[in-house]
Amino acid sequence: MDLAYIRECVVLPVSKQNPTGERLVDDPNLEFIEEQLIKVGSLSHATVKWDEVEHSVLNLLRNKSKDIKLLVYLLQCLLNQVTPERFIISFQAMTDFIDCYWESSFPVSGEKGTASRKKYLDLMLQRISLVIEKLDFAQFDQQQRSSLNDGVNRWFEAIEEKQPANTIVSAVVDSVVRGLKRAEQPQIQKTQVQPPQEMDSSIKQVSQDTADENSTKKTVLKLASTLSEQEFGAELSIRLRRYAIWGMIFTHPDHRPDGETLLRAMPAERIKEYQDQLRFPSMSLWNKIEHSLTLAPFWFSGQFMSFSVAQSIGKPDWAIAIADETHRFLQRMPFLHELKFKGGEPFVTDEVRAWLDKYSLSNESQIQGDWSERRREAYLLANDKGIAVALDMVNGGINSAQSYKDQFYWRLLSADLLRDNHLGGIAKSQYQSLYQQLKNMDISNWEAGLLEQLEKHSTSE
């Protein structure tokens, strides 16, 4: 069956006058579907007429009713003897239905149907989870892995908008991401052991050099630039800029057995120019270094230089953000410690190692309040128990936050977790949402307690 036709049946309205159609009552096609599917798991399982069931489900969705039960049955058909294409389309079809008909769908529409919709959603999530446990992600080619990643990200966003704080959804996303990472691992290992003579013929891009990724990088850099001009946006701008630099890097550069790559180091003349100006650090110098860093993702000495200038010009929060992002990227890609630029200069010099070691020891005391501990706890949970558990902890923090500022930082932590767990599309959406909130923020919301304290003292005799 044409997969595009499946999405068409889900998306297109039953009619212009009545997009969702009518409730299914005593419908012979529905009775046939349910009579067939009740055999699943029984001794009659082998007699299920899957093709006819799928055709009947699509016919009802297209021509008679946007009923969530039909979506459940469609998903069951798509996941039977699943292929990469049908697994991808299952997420896309769910997303289409949720976007177009979730609140208005049968059997119960509107607010009264909230509990019913949650029940059917949980049923679909359980079925997807069971399939993922047995699914061999290695059968997905590169294009299919990319399509699946995009489809799951969009699916997550759609459900979060309609049915937020569902931990099973996060668990499904986590399982898919882990499966994709496992499938990519053999290719990564092949790249790492590639013979030097093969590497000499050409050097691959560290990140996947696609138009979409270049566009994403430009968009995020532009957003970071705009955010840096806002009164409270500088620190977040620094983090976003580094997401643009590192967010799409998932594999190491090709290299010789001794770790030497064909990547050239930052020109010595440029480094000397910056070092000469370090005697008189300025915002202008810092901006120049930051611009150079967007062009040289593995110039970690430049990150240390930017950190030092930020401290010297009285911006300790900026310095912490630089160190934090650099430290986390190298934790995610530890093998970069072993690589060198062409000519033998290490990516990570002894000076940079000492800087990051010192930062990791003193980080908690430098960050305001206990946010460092919260971040550490969330990342430990993500590493040990999966992203779903970590996001559940963060959602609890958001729900219990007593101030706008605390809620904002919890949401920022959520975006950071998603970004660092191969969910860049969702993270980008959250960063953009946070940016808009911050851009339109009223200081009385950000520091309500401080404002009340100042008001109290200013009116006291």
Short mmCIF file of C-alpha atoms in Angstrom, two decimals, residues 178-415:
data_model
loop_
_atom_site.label_atom_id
_atom_site.label_comp_id
_atom_site.label_asym_id
_atom_site.label_seq_id
_atom_site.Cartn_x
_atom_site.Cartn_y
_atom_site.Cartn_z
CA ARG A 178 19.12 4.60 22.07
CA GLY A 179 18.23 2.21 19.28
CA LEU A 180 19.44 4.67 16.64
CA LYS A 181 22.68 5.25 18.54
CA ARG A 182 23.32 1.50 18.74
CA ALA A 183 22.67 1.18 15.01
CA GLU A 184 25.13 3.97 14.23
CA GLN A 185 27.87 2.53 16.46
CA PRO A 186 29.29 0.00 13.94
CA GLN A 187 29.70 2.79 11.38
CA ILE A 188 31.43 4.99 13.97
CA GLN A 189 33.83 2.16 14.83
CA LYS A 190 34.51 1.58 11.14
CA THR A 191 35.38 5.26 10.76
CA GLN A 192 37.74 5.16 13.74
CA VAL A 193 39.78 2.20 12.45
CA GLN A 194 39.89 3.35 8.82
CA PRO A 195 43.41 2.84 7.36
CA PRO A 196 45.51 6.00 6.94
CA GLN A 197 45.79 5.56 3.17
CA GLU A 198 42.01 5.65 2.81
CA MET A 199 41.75 8.70 5.01
CA ASP A 200 44.35 10.51 2.91
CA SER A 201 42.11 10.44 -0.16
CA SER A 202 39.47 12.61 1.48
CA ILE A 203 38.42 13.90 4.86
CA LYS A 204 34.78 13.72 5.87
CA GLN A 205 32.92 16.49 7.61
CA VAL A 206 32.63 15.97 11.37
CA SER A 207 28.96 16.79 11.32
CA GLN A 208 26.64 15.61 8.54
CA ASP A 209 27.01 18.22 5.83
CA THR A 210 23.39 18.61 4.79
CA ALA A 211 21.38 21.67 3.84
CA ASP A 212 19.04 21.14 6.79
CA GLU A 213 21.88 21.09 9.32
CA ASN A 214 23.55 24.16 7.80
CA SER A 215 20.22 25.94 7.92
CA THR A 216 19.72 24.92 11.54
CA LYS A 217 23.18 26.16 12.48
CA LYS A 218 22.59 29.53 10.82
CA THR A 219 19.19 29.87 12.49
CA VAL A 220 20.55 29.08 15.96
CA LEU A 221 23.52 31.43 15.51
CA LYS A 222 21.15 34.20 14.44
CA LEU A 223 18.95 33.50 17.46
CA ALA A 224 22.00 33.58 19.74
CA SER A 225 23.09 36.90 18.25
CA THR A 226 19.65 38.42 18.81
CA LEU A 227 19.47 37.04 22.33
CA SER A 228 22.88 38.48 23.22
CA GLU A 229 21.44 41.96 22.72
CA GLN A 230 18.77 41.41 25.38
CA GLU A 231 19.38 42.51 28.95
CA PHE A 232 19.20 39.00 30.41
CA GLY A 233 20.05 37.00 27.31
CA ALA A 234 23.86 36.90 27.21
CA GLU A 235 24.40 33.66 29.13
CA LEU A 236 21.74 31.77 27.18
CA SER A 237 23.20 33.23 23.97
CA ILE A 238 26.58 31.70 24.84
CA ARG A 239 25.00 28.29 25.35
CA LEU A 240 22.98 28.50 22.13
CA ARG A 241 26.07 29.49 20.16
CA ARG A 242 27.82 26.35 21.38
CA TYR A 243 24.80 24.27 20.51
CA ALA A 244 25.12 25.61 16.96
CA ILE A 245 28.83 24.67 16.95
CA TRP A 246 28.59 21.23 18.56
CA GLY A 247 24.96 20.14 18.48
CA MET A 248 25.19 18.16 15.23
CA ILE A 249 28.54 16.49 15.97
CA PHE A 250 27.99 12.83 16.80
CA THR A 251 31.11 11.19 15.34
CA HIS A 252 34.84 11.85 15.52
CA PRO A 253 36.89 13.23 12.64
CA ASP A 254 38.77 10.66 10.59
CA HIS A 255 42.26 10.20 11.98
CA ARG A 256 45.46 8.17 11.79
CA PRO A 257 46.30 5.55 14.44
CA ASP A 258 48.30 8.19 16.34
CA GLY A 259 45.23 10.45 16.52
CA GLU A 260 46.33 12.99 13.89
CA THR A 261 43.52 14.30 11.68
CA LEU A 262 43.65 16.35 8.48
CA LEU A 263 41.98 19.29 10.23
CA ARG A 264 44.14 22.39 10.40
CA ALA A 265 44.68 24.20 13.67
CA MET A 266 43.76 27.86 14.16
CA PRO A 267 46.37 29.94 12.24
CA ALA A 268 49.29 30.94 14.46
CA GLU A 269 49.00 34.55 13.29
CA ARG A 270 45.39 34.77 14.50
CA ILE A 271 46.27 33.24 17.87
CA LYS A 272 49.17 35.67 18.31
CA GLU A 273 46.87 38.57 17.45
CA TYR A 274 44.45 37.52 20.19
CA GLN A 275 47.20 36.80 22.71
CA ASP A 276 48.73 40.25 22.18
CA GLN A 277 45.36 41.82 23.00
CA LEU A 278 44.90 39.73 26.15
CA ARG A 279 46.96 42.33 28.02
CA PHE A 280 44.05 44.72 27.49
CA PRO A 281 40.97 42.47 27.40
CA SER A 282 37.83 44.03 25.98
CA MET A 283 34.36 43.18 24.74
CA SER A 284 35.62 43.67 21.19
CA LEU A 285 38.30 41.01 21.70
CA TRP A 286 35.81 38.62 23.25
CA ASN A 287 33.44 39.01 20.27
CA LYS A 288 36.29 38.30 17.84
CA ILE A 289 37.24 35.12 19.68
CA GLU A 290 33.61 33.98 19.82
CA HIS A 291 33.27 34.49 16.07
CA SER A 292 36.41 32.43 15.43
CA LEU A 293 35.01 29.66 17.62
CA THR A 294 31.93 29.33 15.39
CA LEU A 295 34.31 28.42 12.55
CA ALA A 296 36.56 26.06 14.55
CA PRO A 297 34.58 23.55 16.64
CA PHE A 298 37.68 21.73 17.93
CA TRP A 299 39.71 24.80 18.92
CA PHE A 300 39.32 24.20 22.65
CA SER A 301 42.20 26.54 23.49
CA GLY A 302 39.96 29.24 22.03
CA GLN A 303 37.21 28.27 24.47
CA PHE A 304 39.68 28.75 27.31
CA MET A 305 40.73 32.09 25.83
CA SER A 306 37.09 33.22 25.63
CA PHE A 307 36.56 32.07 29.22
CA SER A 308 39.59 34.08 30.39
CA VAL A 309 38.51 37.25 28.61
CA ALA A 310 34.96 36.95 29.99
CA GLN A 311 36.37 36.76 33.50
CA SER A 312 38.70 39.71 32.88
CA ILE A 313 35.91 42.00 31.66
CA GLY A 314 33.76 41.22 34.70
CA LYS A 315 31.39 38.62 33.24
CA PRO A 316 31.75 35.57 35.54
CA ASP A 317 28.37 34.13 34.50
CA TRP A 318 29.50 34.13 30.88
CA ALA A 319 32.73 32.41 31.86
CA ILE A 320 30.82 29.71 33.74
CA ALA A 321 28.55 29.10 30.72
CA ILE A 322 31.59 28.73 28.43
CA ALA A 323 33.32 26.29 30.77
CA ASP A 324 30.12 24.34 31.41
CA GLU A 325 29.29 23.84 27.73
CA THR A 326 32.90 22.93 26.85
CA HIS A 327 33.10 20.46 29.74
CA ARG A 328 29.83 18.77 28.77
CA PHE A 329 30.72 18.49 25.09
CA LEU A 330 34.01 16.79 25.91
CA GLN A 331 32.19 14.49 28.33
CA ARG A 332 29.89 13.51 25.47
CA MET A 333 32.82 13.05 23.05
CA PRO A 334 35.71 11.94 25.31
CA PHE A 335 37.76 10.49 22.46
CA LEU A 336 38.44 14.05 21.27
CA HIS A 337 41.02 14.22 24.07
CA GLU A 338 43.14 11.81 22.01
CA LEU A 339 42.97 13.63 18.66
CA LYS A 340 45.35 16.14 17.08
CA PHE A 341 45.27 18.74 14.36
CA LYS A 342 47.36 18.25 11.22
CA GLY A 343 50.93 18.78 12.36
CA GLY A 344 50.47 17.24 15.79
CA GLU A 345 48.92 20.00 17.95
CA PRO A 346 46.40 18.32 20.31
CA PHE A 347 42.75 19.29 20.26
CA VAL A 348 42.83 19.41 24.07
CA THR A 349 46.10 20.87 25.38
CA ASP A 350 47.43 20.40 28.91
CA GLU A 351 46.35 23.97 29.64
CA VAL A 352 42.78 23.20 28.58
CA ARG A 353 42.76 19.95 30.60
CA ALA A 354 43.88 21.82 33.72
CA TRP A 355 41.23 24.50 33.16
CA LEU A 356 38.39 22.01 32.80
CA ASP A 357 39.61 19.90 35.73
CA LYS A 358 39.61 23.00 37.91
CA TYR A 359 36.20 24.03 36.63
CA SER A 360 34.64 20.63 37.32
CA LEU A 361 35.84 20.79 40.94
CA SER A 362 34.71 24.36 41.62
CA ASN A 363 31.62 24.52 39.43
CA GLU A 364 29.03 23.98 42.11
CA SER A 365 30.28 26.78 44.34
CA GLN A 366 30.29 29.24 41.44
CA ILE A 367 26.72 28.76 40.23
CA GLN A 368 24.01 30.67 42.03
CA GLY A 369 21.88 28.61 44.43
CA ASP A 370 21.78 24.85 43.99
CA TRP A 371 21.24 24.72 40.22
CA SER A 372 24.58 22.97 39.71
CA GLU A 373 23.46 20.12 41.97
CA ARG A 374 20.12 19.91 40.18
CA ARG A 375 21.83 19.78 36.80
CA ARG A 376 24.25 17.14 38.03
CA GLU A 377 21.41 15.03 39.42
CA ALA A 378 19.43 15.29 36.18
CA TYR A 379 22.39 14.31 34.03
CA LEU A 380 23.26 11.39 36.29
CA LEU A 381 19.68 10.16 35.98
CA ALA A 382 19.83 10.51 32.19
CA ASN A 383 23.07 8.55 32.02
CA ASP A 384 22.07 5.83 34.49
CA LYS A 385 18.32 5.40 33.94
CA GLY A 386 17.54 7.16 30.67
CA ILE A 387 16.28 10.51 29.48
CA ALA A 388 12.66 9.70 30.40
CA VAL A 389 13.49 9.41 34.11
CA ALA A 390 15.54 12.61 34.01
CA LEU A 391 12.75 14.54 32.28
CA ASP A 392 10.27 13.22 34.84
CA MET A 393 12.45 14.72 37.59
CA VAL A 394 12.62 18.02 35.70
CA ASN A 395 8.83 18.07 35.15
CA GLY A 396 8.42 17.72 38.91
CA GLY A 397 10.67 20.73 39.39
CA ILE A 398 8.68 22.78 36.89
CA ASN A 399 5.40 21.92 38.58
CA SER A 400 6.71 22.79 42.06
CA ALA A 401 8.62 25.95 41.07
CA GLN A 402 7.71 28.89 43.30
CA SER A 403 8.92 31.63 40.96
CA TYR A 404 9.03 32.47 37.28
CA LYS A 405 12.83 32.42 37.44
CA ASP A 406 12.98 28.90 38.91
CA GLN A 407 10.47 27.63 36.37
CA PHE A 408 12.51 29.18 33.56
CA TYR A 409 15.72 27.47 34.69
CA TRP A 410 13.96 24.12 35.05
CA ARG A 411 12.73 24.46 31.46
CA LEU A 412 16.21 25.44 30.33
CA LEU A 413 17.55 22.31 32.02
CA SER A 414 14.93 20.26 30.18
CA ALA A 415 16.07 21.71 26.85
#
